[in-house]
mmCIF file with all atom_site columns, C-alpha atoms in Angstrom:
data_model
loop_
_atom_site.group_PDB
_atom_site.id
_atom_site.type_symbol
_atom_site.label_atom_id
_atom_site.label_alt_id
_atom_site.label_comp_id
_atom_site.label_asym_id
_atom_site.label_entity_id
_atom_site.label_seq_id
_atom_site.pdbx_PDB_ins_code
_atom_site.Cartn_x
_atom_site.Cartn_y
_atom_site.Cartn_z
_atom_site.occupancy
_atom_site.B_iso_or_equiv
_atom_site.pdbx_formal_charge
_atom_site.auth_seq_id
_atom_site.auth_comp_id
_atom_site.auth_asym_id
_atom_site.auth_atom_id
_atom_site.pdbx_PDB_model_num
ATOM 1   C CA . MET A 1 1   ? -50.621 -19.481 -107.243 1.00 53.00 ? 794 MET A CA 1
ATOM 2   C CA . ALA A 1 2   ? -53.377 -16.888 -107.571 1.00 62.00 ? 795 ALA A CA 1
ATOM 3   C CA . LEU A 1 3   ? -56.886 -17.916 -106.647 1.00 76.00 ? 796 LEU A CA 1
ATOM 4   C CA . LYS A 1 4   ? -59.524 -17.580 -109.313 1.00 87.00 ? 797 LYS A CA 1
ATOM 5   C CA . ALA A 1 5   ? -63.013 -16.184 -109.103 1.00 87.00 ? 798 ALA A CA 1
ATOM 6   C CA . THR A 1 6   ? -65.953 -18.487 -108.437 1.00 93.00 ? 799 THR A CA 1
ATOM 7   C CA . ILE A 1 7   ? -68.688 -18.144 -111.026 1.00 95.00 ? 800 ILE A CA 1
ATOM 8   C CA . TYR A 1 8   ? -72.312 -17.819 -109.934 1.00 97.00 ? 801 TYR A CA 1
ATOM 9   C CA . LYS A 1 9   ? -75.301 -17.759 -112.279 1.00 98.00 ? 802 LYS A CA 1
ATOM 10  C CA . ALA A 1 10  ? -78.558 -16.042 -111.404 1.00 98.00 ? 803 ALA A CA 1
ATOM 11  C CA . THR A 1 11  ? -81.862 -15.638 -113.156 1.00 98.00 ? 804 THR A CA 1
ATOM 12  C CA . LEU A 1 12  ? -83.975 -12.766 -111.876 1.00 98.00 ? 805 LEU A CA 1
ATOM 13  C CA . GLN A 1 13  ? -87.691 -12.547 -112.576 1.00 98.00 ? 806 GLN A CA 1
ATOM 14  C CA . LEU A 1 14  ? -88.062 -8.846  -111.878 1.00 98.00 ? 807 LEU A CA 1
ATOM 15  C CA . ALA A 1 15  ? -91.238 -6.934  -111.130 1.00 98.00 ? 808 ALA A CA 1
ATOM 16  C CA . ASP A 1 16  ? -90.248 -3.421  -110.022 1.00 98.00 ? 809 ASP A CA 1
ATOM 17  C CA . MET A 1 17  ? -93.470 -1.490  -109.579 1.00 97.00 ? 810 MET A CA 1
ATOM 18  C CA . ASP A 1 18  ? -91.610 1.615   -108.364 1.00 97.00 ? 811 ASP A CA 1
ATOM 19  C CA . ARG A 1 19  ? -89.705 2.049   -111.645 1.00 96.00 ? 812 ARG A CA 1
ATOM 20  C CA . GLN A 1 20  ? -92.052 0.144   -113.987 1.00 96.00 ? 813 GLN A CA 1
ATOM 21  C CA . VAL A 1 21  ? -89.309 -2.368  -114.873 1.00 97.00 ? 814 VAL A CA 1
ATOM 22  C CA . TYR A 1 22  ? -90.408 -5.927  -115.585 1.00 97.00 ? 815 TYR A CA 1
ATOM 23  C CA . GLY A 1 23  ? -88.839 -8.978  -117.152 1.00 96.00 ? 816 GLY A CA 1
ATOM 24  C CA . ASP A 1 24  ? -86.335 -11.762 -116.777 1.00 97.00 ? 817 ASP A CA 1
ATOM 25  C CA . ARG A 1 25  ? -82.615 -11.121 -116.521 1.00 97.00 ? 818 ARG A CA 1
ATOM 26  C CA . SER A 1 26  ? -79.879 -13.742 -116.521 1.00 97.00 ? 819 SER A CA 1
ATOM 27  C CA . VAL A 1 27  ? -76.570 -12.654 -115.035 1.00 97.00 ? 820 VAL A CA 1
ATOM 28  C CA . THR A 1 28  ? -73.187 -14.167 -114.335 1.00 95.00 ? 821 THR A CA 1
ATOM 29  C CA . VAL A 1 29  ? -71.445 -12.992 -111.186 1.00 95.00 ? 822 VAL A CA 1
ATOM 30  C CA . ALA A 1 30  ? -67.725 -13.559 -110.670 1.00 92.00 ? 823 ALA A CA 1
ATOM 31  C CA . ARG A 1 31  ? -67.125 -13.802 -106.933 1.00 92.00 ? 824 ARG A CA 1
ATOM 32  C CA . HIS A 1 32  ? -63.632 -12.672 -105.925 1.00 90.00 ? 825 HIS A CA 1
ATOM 33  C CA . PRO A 1 33  ? -61.847 -15.107 -103.560 1.00 89.00 ? 826 PRO A CA 1
ATOM 34  C CA . SER A 1 34  ? -61.923 -12.495 -100.780 1.00 90.00 ? 827 SER A CA 1
ATOM 35  C CA . GLU A 1 35  ? -65.609 -11.659 -101.291 1.00 93.00 ? 828 GLU A CA 1
ATOM 36  C CA . THR A 1 36  ? -68.285 -12.989 -98.940  1.00 95.00 ? 829 THR A CA 1
ATOM 37  C CA . ASP A 1 37  ? -71.677 -14.370 -99.948  1.00 96.00 ? 830 ASP A CA 1
ATOM 38  C CA . GLU A 1 38  ? -73.211 -11.326 -98.260  1.00 97.00 ? 831 GLU A CA 1
ATOM 39  C CA . ARG A 1 39  ? -71.305 -8.812  -100.401 1.00 96.00 ? 832 ARG A CA 1
ATOM 40  C CA . MET A 1 40  ? -71.969 -10.768 -103.588 1.00 97.00 ? 833 MET A CA 1
ATOM 41  C CA . MET A 1 41  ? -75.700 -10.873 -102.835 1.00 98.00 ? 834 MET A CA 1
ATOM 42  C CA . ILE A 1 42  ? -75.729 -7.117  -102.140 1.00 98.00 ? 835 ILE A CA 1
ATOM 43  C CA . ARG A 1 43  ? -74.171 -6.634  -105.599 1.00 97.00 ? 836 ARG A CA 1
ATOM 44  C CA . LEU A 1 44  ? -76.969 -8.782  -107.029 1.00 98.00 ? 837 LEU A CA 1
ATOM 45  C CA . LEU A 1 45  ? -79.556 -6.741  -105.097 1.00 98.00 ? 838 LEU A CA 1
ATOM 46  C CA . ALA A 1 46  ? -78.018 -3.488  -106.383 1.00 98.00 ? 839 ALA A CA 1
ATOM 47  C CA . TYR A 1 47  ? -78.279 -4.908  -109.895 1.00 98.00 ? 840 TYR A CA 1
ATOM 48  C CA . ALA A 1 48  ? -81.976 -5.737  -109.425 1.00 98.00 ? 841 ALA A CA 1
ATOM 49  C CA . LEU A 1 49  ? -82.742 -2.303  -107.960 1.00 98.00 ? 842 LEU A CA 1
ATOM 50  C CA . ASN A 1 50  ? -80.960 -0.395  -110.740 1.00 97.00 ? 843 ASN A CA 1
ATOM 51  C CA . VAL A 1 51  ? -81.241 -2.448  -113.929 1.00 97.00 ? 844 VAL A CA 1
ATOM 52  C CA . PRO A 1 52  ? -82.792 -0.315  -116.682 1.00 95.00 ? 845 PRO A CA 1
ATOM 53  C CA . ALA A 1 53  ? -85.970 -1.307  -118.494 1.00 90.00 ? 846 ALA A CA 1
ATOM 54  C CA . ASP A 1 54  ? -83.954 -1.647  -121.700 1.00 88.00 ? 847 ASP A CA 1
ATOM 55  C CA . ASP A 1 55  ? -80.325 -1.529  -122.735 1.00 85.00 ? 848 ASP A CA 1
ATOM 56  C CA . ASP A 1 56  ? -80.806 1.056   -125.501 1.00 84.00 ? 849 ASP A CA 1
ATOM 57  C CA . HIS A 1 57  ? -78.491 3.491   -123.732 1.00 84.00 ? 850 HIS A CA 1
ATOM 58  C CA . GLY A 1 58  ? -76.114 0.900   -122.261 1.00 90.00 ? 851 GLY A CA 1
ATOM 59  C CA . ALA A 1 59  ? -76.487 -2.122  -120.042 1.00 93.00 ? 852 ALA A CA 1
ATOM 60  C CA . LEU A 1 60  ? -75.915 -2.342  -116.313 1.00 96.00 ? 853 LEU A CA 1
ATOM 61  C CA . GLU A 1 61  ? -72.892 -4.606  -115.862 1.00 95.00 ? 854 GLU A CA 1
ATOM 62  C CA . PHE A 1 62  ? -70.917 -6.155  -113.048 1.00 95.00 ? 855 PHE A CA 1
ATOM 63  C CA . ALA A 1 63  ? -67.493 -4.509  -112.986 1.00 93.00 ? 856 ALA A CA 1
ATOM 64  C CA . LYS A 1 64  ? -64.174 -5.545  -111.460 1.00 85.00 ? 857 LYS A CA 1
ATOM 65  C CA . ASP A 1 65  ? -64.011 -3.449  -108.304 1.00 82.00 ? 858 ASP A CA 1
ATOM 66  C CA . LEU A 1 66  ? -62.083 -6.015  -106.265 1.00 78.00 ? 859 LEU A CA 1
ATOM 67  C CA . TRP A 1 67  ? -59.647 -6.626  -109.125 1.00 82.00 ? 860 TRP A CA 1
ATOM 68  C CA . ASP A 1 68  ? -59.349 -3.061  -110.419 1.00 80.00 ? 861 ASP A CA 1
ATOM 69  C CA . THR A 1 69  ? -59.645 -0.091  -108.069 1.00 81.00 ? 862 THR A CA 1
ATOM 70  C CA . ASP A 1 70  ? -60.647 2.178   -110.973 1.00 86.00 ? 863 ASP A CA 1
ATOM 71  C CA . GLU A 1 71  ? -63.912 0.297   -111.418 1.00 92.00 ? 864 GLU A CA 1
ATOM 72  C CA . PRO A 1 72  ? -67.048 0.109   -109.265 1.00 96.00 ? 865 PRO A CA 1
ATOM 73  C CA . ALA A 1 73  ? -68.987 -3.007  -108.288 1.00 95.00 ? 866 ALA A CA 1
ATOM 74  C CA . LEU A 1 74  ? -71.479 -2.282  -111.091 1.00 96.00 ? 867 LEU A CA 1
ATOM 75  C CA . TRP A 1 75  ? -71.746 0.339   -113.756 1.00 96.00 ? 868 TRP A CA 1
ATOM 76  C CA . ARG A 1 76  ? -73.856 1.416   -116.652 1.00 97.00 ? 869 ARG A CA 1
ATOM 77  C CA . ARG A 1 77  ? -71.933 2.950   -119.510 1.00 95.00 ? 870 ARG A CA 1
ATOM 78  C CA . ASP A 1 78  ? -73.583 4.483   -122.539 1.00 93.00 ? 871 ASP A CA 1
ATOM 79  C CA . LEU A 1 79  ? -72.666 3.578   -126.085 1.00 89.00 ? 872 LEU A CA 1
ATOM 80  C CA . THR A 1 80  ? -69.771 6.086   -126.035 1.00 92.00 ? 873 THR A CA 1
ATOM 81  C CA . GLU A 1 81  ? -68.342 4.452   -122.860 1.00 92.00 ? 874 GLU A CA 1
ATOM 82  C CA . GLN A 1 82  ? -69.339 7.426   -120.689 1.00 95.00 ? 875 GLN A CA 1
ATOM 83  C CA . ILE A 1 83  ? -70.351 6.245   -117.212 1.00 96.00 ? 876 ILE A CA 1
ATOM 84  C CA . GLU A 1 84  ? -74.051 6.843   -116.620 1.00 96.00 ? 877 GLU A CA 1
ATOM 85  C CA . HIS A 1 85  ? -74.272 5.108   -113.238 1.00 97.00 ? 878 HIS A CA 1
ATOM 86  C CA . TRP A 1 86  ? -71.435 4.085   -110.899 1.00 97.00 ? 879 TRP A CA 1
ATOM 87  C CA . ILE A 1 87  ? -72.514 1.701   -108.112 1.00 98.00 ? 880 ILE A CA 1
ATOM 88  C CA . ASP A 1 88  ? -70.239 0.829   -105.191 1.00 97.00 ? 881 ASP A CA 1
ATOM 89  C CA . VAL A 1 89  ? -70.953 -1.798  -102.543 1.00 96.00 ? 882 VAL A CA 1
ATOM 90  C CA . GLY A 1 90  ? -69.594 -1.662  -99.004  1.00 95.00 ? 883 GLY A CA 1
ATOM 91  C CA . GLN A 1 91  ? -67.954 1.308   -97.354  1.00 96.00 ? 884 GLN A CA 1
ATOM 92  C CA . PRO A 1 92  ? -65.781 3.131   -99.890  1.00 96.00 ? 885 PRO A CA 1
ATOM 93  C CA . ASP A 1 93  ? -63.648 5.989   -98.646  1.00 94.00 ? 886 ASP A CA 1
ATOM 94  C CA . GLU A 1 94  ? -64.512 9.577   -99.516  1.00 95.00 ? 887 GLU A CA 1
ATOM 95  C CA . LYS A 1 95  ? -61.602 9.892   -101.950 1.00 95.00 ? 888 LYS A CA 1
ATOM 96  C CA . ARG A 1 96  ? -62.988 7.070   -104.065 1.00 95.00 ? 889 ARG A CA 1
ATOM 97  C CA . LEU A 1 97  ? -66.460 8.632   -104.073 1.00 96.00 ? 890 LEU A CA 1
ATOM 98  C CA . MET A 1 98  ? -65.105 12.086  -104.898 1.00 95.00 ? 891 MET A CA 1
ATOM 99  C CA . ARG A 1 99  ? -63.143 10.583  -107.827 1.00 95.00 ? 892 ARG A CA 1
ATOM 100 C CA . ALA A 1 100 ? -66.242 8.723   -109.065 1.00 95.00 ? 893 ALA A CA 1
ATOM 101 C CA . SER A 1 101 ? -68.593 11.702  -108.828 1.00 96.00 ? 894 SER A CA 1
ATOM 102 C CA . PRO A 1 102 ? -67.255 13.752  -111.767 1.00 96.00 ? 895 PRO A CA 1
ATOM 103 C CA . ARG A 1 103 ? -66.744 10.607  -113.876 1.00 95.00 ? 896 ARG A CA 1
ATOM 104 C CA . ALA A 1 104 ? -70.386 9.470   -113.705 1.00 96.00 ? 897 ALA A CA 1
ATOM 105 C CA . ARG A 1 105 ? -73.755 11.092  -114.156 1.00 96.00 ? 898 ARG A CA 1
ATOM 106 C CA . ARG A 1 106 ? -75.002 9.260   -111.068 1.00 96.00 ? 899 ARG A CA 1
ATOM 107 C CA . VAL A 1 107 ? -73.187 7.521   -108.159 1.00 97.00 ? 900 VAL A CA 1
ATOM 108 C CA . SER A 1 108 ? -74.810 5.113   -105.693 1.00 97.00 ? 901 SER A CA 1
ATOM 109 C CA . VAL A 1 109 ? -73.428 3.272   -102.681 1.00 97.00 ? 902 VAL A CA 1
ATOM 110 C CA . TYR A 1 110 ? -75.047 0.256   -101.013 1.00 98.00 ? 903 TYR A CA 1
ATOM 111 C CA . SER A 1 111 ? -73.557 -0.305  -97.563  1.00 97.00 ? 904 SER A CA 1
ATOM 112 C CA . PHE A 1 112 ? -74.620 -3.368  -95.603  1.00 96.00 ? 905 PHE A CA 1
ATOM 113 C CA . ALA A 1 113 ? -72.468 -3.872  -92.501  1.00 91.00 ? 906 ALA A CA 1
ATOM 114 C CA . ALA A 1 114 ? -73.577 -3.150  -88.957  1.00 92.00 ? 907 ALA A CA 1
ATOM 115 C CA . SER A 1 115 ? -70.770 -0.563  -88.870  1.00 95.00 ? 908 SER A CA 1
ATOM 116 C CA . THR A 1 116 ? -72.426 1.561   -91.595  1.00 95.00 ? 909 THR A CA 1
ATOM 117 C CA . PRO A 1 117 ? -73.504 4.347   -89.187  1.00 94.00 ? 910 PRO A CA 1
ATOM 118 C CA . ILE A 1 118 ? -69.910 4.745   -87.968  1.00 95.00 ? 911 ILE A CA 1
ATOM 119 C CA . TRP A 1 119 ? -68.551 4.796   -91.539  1.00 96.00 ? 912 TRP A CA 1
ATOM 120 C CA . TRP A 1 120 ? -71.246 7.241   -92.655  1.00 96.00 ? 913 TRP A CA 1
ATOM 121 C CA . SER A 1 121 ? -70.679 9.656   -89.755  1.00 94.00 ? 914 SER A CA 1
ATOM 122 C CA . GLY A 1 122 ? -66.998 9.752   -90.710  1.00 94.00 ? 915 GLY A CA 1
ATOM 123 C CA . ILE A 1 123 ? -67.508 10.730  -94.362  1.00 95.00 ? 916 ILE A CA 1
ATOM 124 C CA . ALA A 1 124 ? -70.952 12.376  -94.600  1.00 94.00 ? 917 ALA A CA 1
ATOM 125 C CA . THR A 1 125 ? -69.712 15.953  -94.251  1.00 93.00 ? 918 THR A CA 1
ATOM 126 C CA . ARG A 1 126 ? -66.731 15.389  -96.556  1.00 92.00 ? 919 ARG A CA 1
ATOM 127 C CA . ILE A 1 127 ? -68.736 14.300  -99.603  1.00 93.00 ? 920 ILE A CA 1
ATOM 128 C CA . THR A 1 128 ? -71.380 17.021  -99.689  1.00 90.00 ? 921 THR A CA 1
ATOM 129 C CA . ARG A 1 129 ? -69.832 18.434  -102.893 1.00 91.00 ? 922 ARG A CA 1
ATOM 130 C CA . ALA A 1 130 ? -70.868 15.274  -104.752 1.00 92.00 ? 923 ALA A CA 1
ATOM 131 C CA . ALA A 1 131 ? -74.316 16.391  -105.898 1.00 92.00 ? 924 ALA A CA 1
ATOM 132 C CA . ASN A 1 132 ? -74.937 13.179  -107.842 1.00 95.00 ? 925 ASN A CA 1
ATOM 133 C CA . LEU A 1 133 ? -74.381 10.755  -104.940 1.00 96.00 ? 926 LEU A CA 1
ATOM 134 C CA . ASP A 1 134 ? -76.933 8.521   -103.181 1.00 95.00 ? 927 ASP A CA 1
ATOM 135 C CA . VAL A 1 135 ? -75.956 6.397   -100.183 1.00 96.00 ? 928 VAL A CA 1
ATOM 136 C CA . TRP A 1 136 ? -78.126 3.475   -99.089  1.00 97.00 ? 929 TRP A CA 1
ATOM 137 C CA . GLN A 1 137 ? -77.877 1.220   -96.046  1.00 97.00 ? 930 GLN A CA 1
ATOM 138 C CA . VAL A 1 138 ? -79.165 -2.327  -96.216  1.00 98.00 ? 931 VAL A CA 1
ATOM 139 C CA . PRO A 1 139 ? -79.854 -3.313  -92.594  1.00 97.00 ? 932 PRO A CA 1
ATOM 140 C CA . ALA A 1 140 ? -77.380 -5.969  -91.431  1.00 96.00 ? 933 ALA A CA 1
ATOM 141 C CA . ALA A 1 141 ? -80.048 -8.549  -90.532  1.00 97.00 ? 934 ALA A CA 1
ATOM 142 C CA . GLN A 1 142 ? -81.578 -8.221  -94.008  1.00 98.00 ? 935 GLN A CA 1
ATOM 143 C CA . SER A 1 143 ? -78.226 -8.532  -95.800  1.00 97.00 ? 936 SER A CA 1
ATOM 144 C CA . GLU A 1 144 ? -77.350 -11.602 -93.721  1.00 97.00 ? 937 GLU A CA 1
ATOM 145 C CA . ALA A 1 145 ? -80.698 -13.196 -94.609  1.00 98.00 ? 938 ALA A CA 1
ATOM 146 C CA . LEU A 1 146 ? -80.041 -12.403 -98.265  1.00 97.00 ? 939 LEU A CA 1
ATOM 147 C CA . ALA A 1 147 ? -76.603 -14.055 -98.023  1.00 97.00 ? 940 ALA A CA 1
ATOM 148 C CA . ALA A 1 148 ? -78.288 -17.270 -96.881  1.00 97.00 ? 941 ALA A CA 1
ATOM 149 C CA . LEU A 1 149 ? -79.931 -17.517 -100.336 1.00 98.00 ? 942 LEU A CA 1
ATOM 150 C CA . ALA A 1 150 ? -76.570 -17.676 -102.163 1.00 97.00 ? 943 ALA A CA 1
ATOM 151 C CA . GLN A 1 151 ? -75.980 -20.726 -104.350 1.00 97.00 ? 944 GLN A CA 1
ATOM 152 C CA . ARG A 1 152 ? -73.861 -21.346 -107.438 1.00 97.00 ? 945 ARG A CA 1
ATOM 153 C CA . THR A 1 153 ? -77.036 -21.405 -109.558 1.00 97.00 ? 946 THR A CA 1
ATOM 154 C CA . MET A 1 154 ? -79.859 -19.170 -108.376 1.00 97.00 ? 947 MET A CA 1
ATOM 155 C CA . GLN A 1 155 ? -83.334 -18.379 -109.594 1.00 98.00 ? 948 GLN A CA 1
ATOM 156 C CA . PHE A 1 156 ? -85.095 -15.495 -107.871 1.00 98.00 ? 949 PHE A CA 1
ATOM 157 C CA . GLN A 1 157 ? -88.406 -13.733 -108.086 1.00 98.00 ? 950 GLN A CA 1
ATOM 158 C CA . VAL A 1 158 ? -87.731 -10.101 -107.179 1.00 98.00 ? 951 VAL A CA 1
ATOM 159 C CA . SER A 1 159 ? -90.655 -7.794  -106.463 1.00 98.00 ? 952 SER A CA 1
ATOM 160 C CA . VAL A 1 160 ? -90.087 -4.144  -105.610 1.00 98.00 ? 953 VAL A CA 1
ATOM 161 C CA . GLN A 1 161 ? -92.783 -1.837  -104.323 1.00 98.00 ? 954 GLN A CA 1
ATOM 162 C CA . ASP A 1 162 ? -92.633 1.320   -102.185 1.00 97.00 ? 955 ASP A CA 1
ATOM 163 C CA . GLY A 1 163 ? -88.871 0.980   -101.745 1.00 96.00 ? 956 GLY A CA 1
ATOM 164 C CA . THR A 1 164 ? -89.012 -2.586  -100.415 1.00 98.00 ? 957 THR A CA 1
ATOM 165 C CA . ALA A 1 165 ? -87.699 -5.597  -102.326 1.00 98.00 ? 958 ALA A CA 1
ATOM 166 C CA . TRP A 1 166 ? -88.941 -9.118  -101.763 1.00 98.00 ? 959 TRP A CA 1
ATOM 167 C CA . ILE A 1 167 ? -86.501 -11.739 -102.993 1.00 98.00 ? 960 ILE A CA 1
ATOM 168 C CA . SER A 1 168 ? -87.701 -15.339 -103.168 1.00 98.00 ? 961 SER A CA 1
ATOM 169 C CA . ASP A 1 169 ? -86.041 -18.500 -104.419 1.00 96.00 ? 962 ASP A CA 1
ATOM 170 C CA . GLY A 1 170 ? -89.260 -20.504 -104.185 1.00 92.00 ? 963 GLY A CA 1
ATOM 171 C CA . ALA A 1 171 ? -88.347 -22.107 -100.862 1.00 94.00 ? 964 ALA A CA 1
ATOM 172 C CA . SER A 1 172 ? -87.648 -18.998 -98.798  1.00 96.00 ? 965 SER A CA 1
ATOM 173 C CA . SER A 1 173 ? -88.134 -15.277 -99.063  1.00 97.00 ? 966 SER A CA 1
ATOM 174 C CA . VAL A 1 174 ? -86.246 -12.231 -97.804  1.00 98.00 ? 967 VAL A CA 1
ATOM 175 C CA . GLU A 1 175 ? -87.597 -8.707  -97.422  1.00 98.00 ? 968 GLU A CA 1
ATOM 176 C CA . VAL A 1 176 ? -85.037 -5.936  -97.952  1.00 98.00 ? 969 VAL A CA 1
ATOM 177 C CA . THR A 1 177 ? -85.712 -2.237  -97.433  1.00 98.00 ? 970 THR A CA 1
ATOM 178 C CA . PRO A 1 178 ? -82.631 -0.114  -98.168  1.00 98.00 ? 971 PRO A CA 1
ATOM 179 C CA . LEU A 1 179 ? -82.583 3.044   -96.065  1.00 97.00 ? 972 LEU A CA 1
ATOM 180 C CA . ARG A 1 180 ? -81.467 6.234   -97.766  1.00 96.00 ? 973 ARG A CA 1
ATOM 181 C CA . LEU A 1 181 ? -78.758 7.862   -95.690  1.00 94.00 ? 974 LEU A CA 1
ATOM 182 C CA . ASP A 1 182 ? -78.261 10.929  -97.855  1.00 75.00 ? 975 ASP A CA 1
ATOM 183 C CA . GLY A 1 183 ? -77.947 11.978  -101.397 1.00 54.00 ? 976 GLY A CA 1
ATOM 184 C CA . ASN A 1 184 ? -79.089 14.263  -104.118 1.00 52.00 ? 977 ASN A CA 1
ATOM 185 C CA . ALA A 1 185 ? -79.454 12.123  -107.248 1.00 45.00 ? 978 ALA A CA 1
#
């Protein structure tokens, strides 16, 4: 018998001073049986850091990357189904990134494991042709602290300023500063 996804609900009260994006967003996150709380929370962080101010040109959505290898963790498609922004989480191989690059206007990766520097040193020189790619590292201690906030129903205040995000559930708060490894977008 196949295991089913666990559904998580999150309400984000977003104040992103860097991008001038403000407002409340309610999202449903399907957590794959093999996915950890840490990875799921990085997907939620990537959503908060990339959600557009409005959905006039397509909404940012959670995709089915663990179910379908042709999809990212998140994506924003315009009204013609063209991919505006492809967002991967983890440590995708260079072939996946090189396939995503021509399909999307912009490609972002959020890596969060302590092994990110090893992964990055192995692919950095092989993806230089992807001019629309940004790679970010969330320090392992910060991603682990973020994972501790995971609950089936979550309500977060997310403030972003000068590249740092503060995520609070009212009882505890986590500061996350993604480090840009490389990119051109």
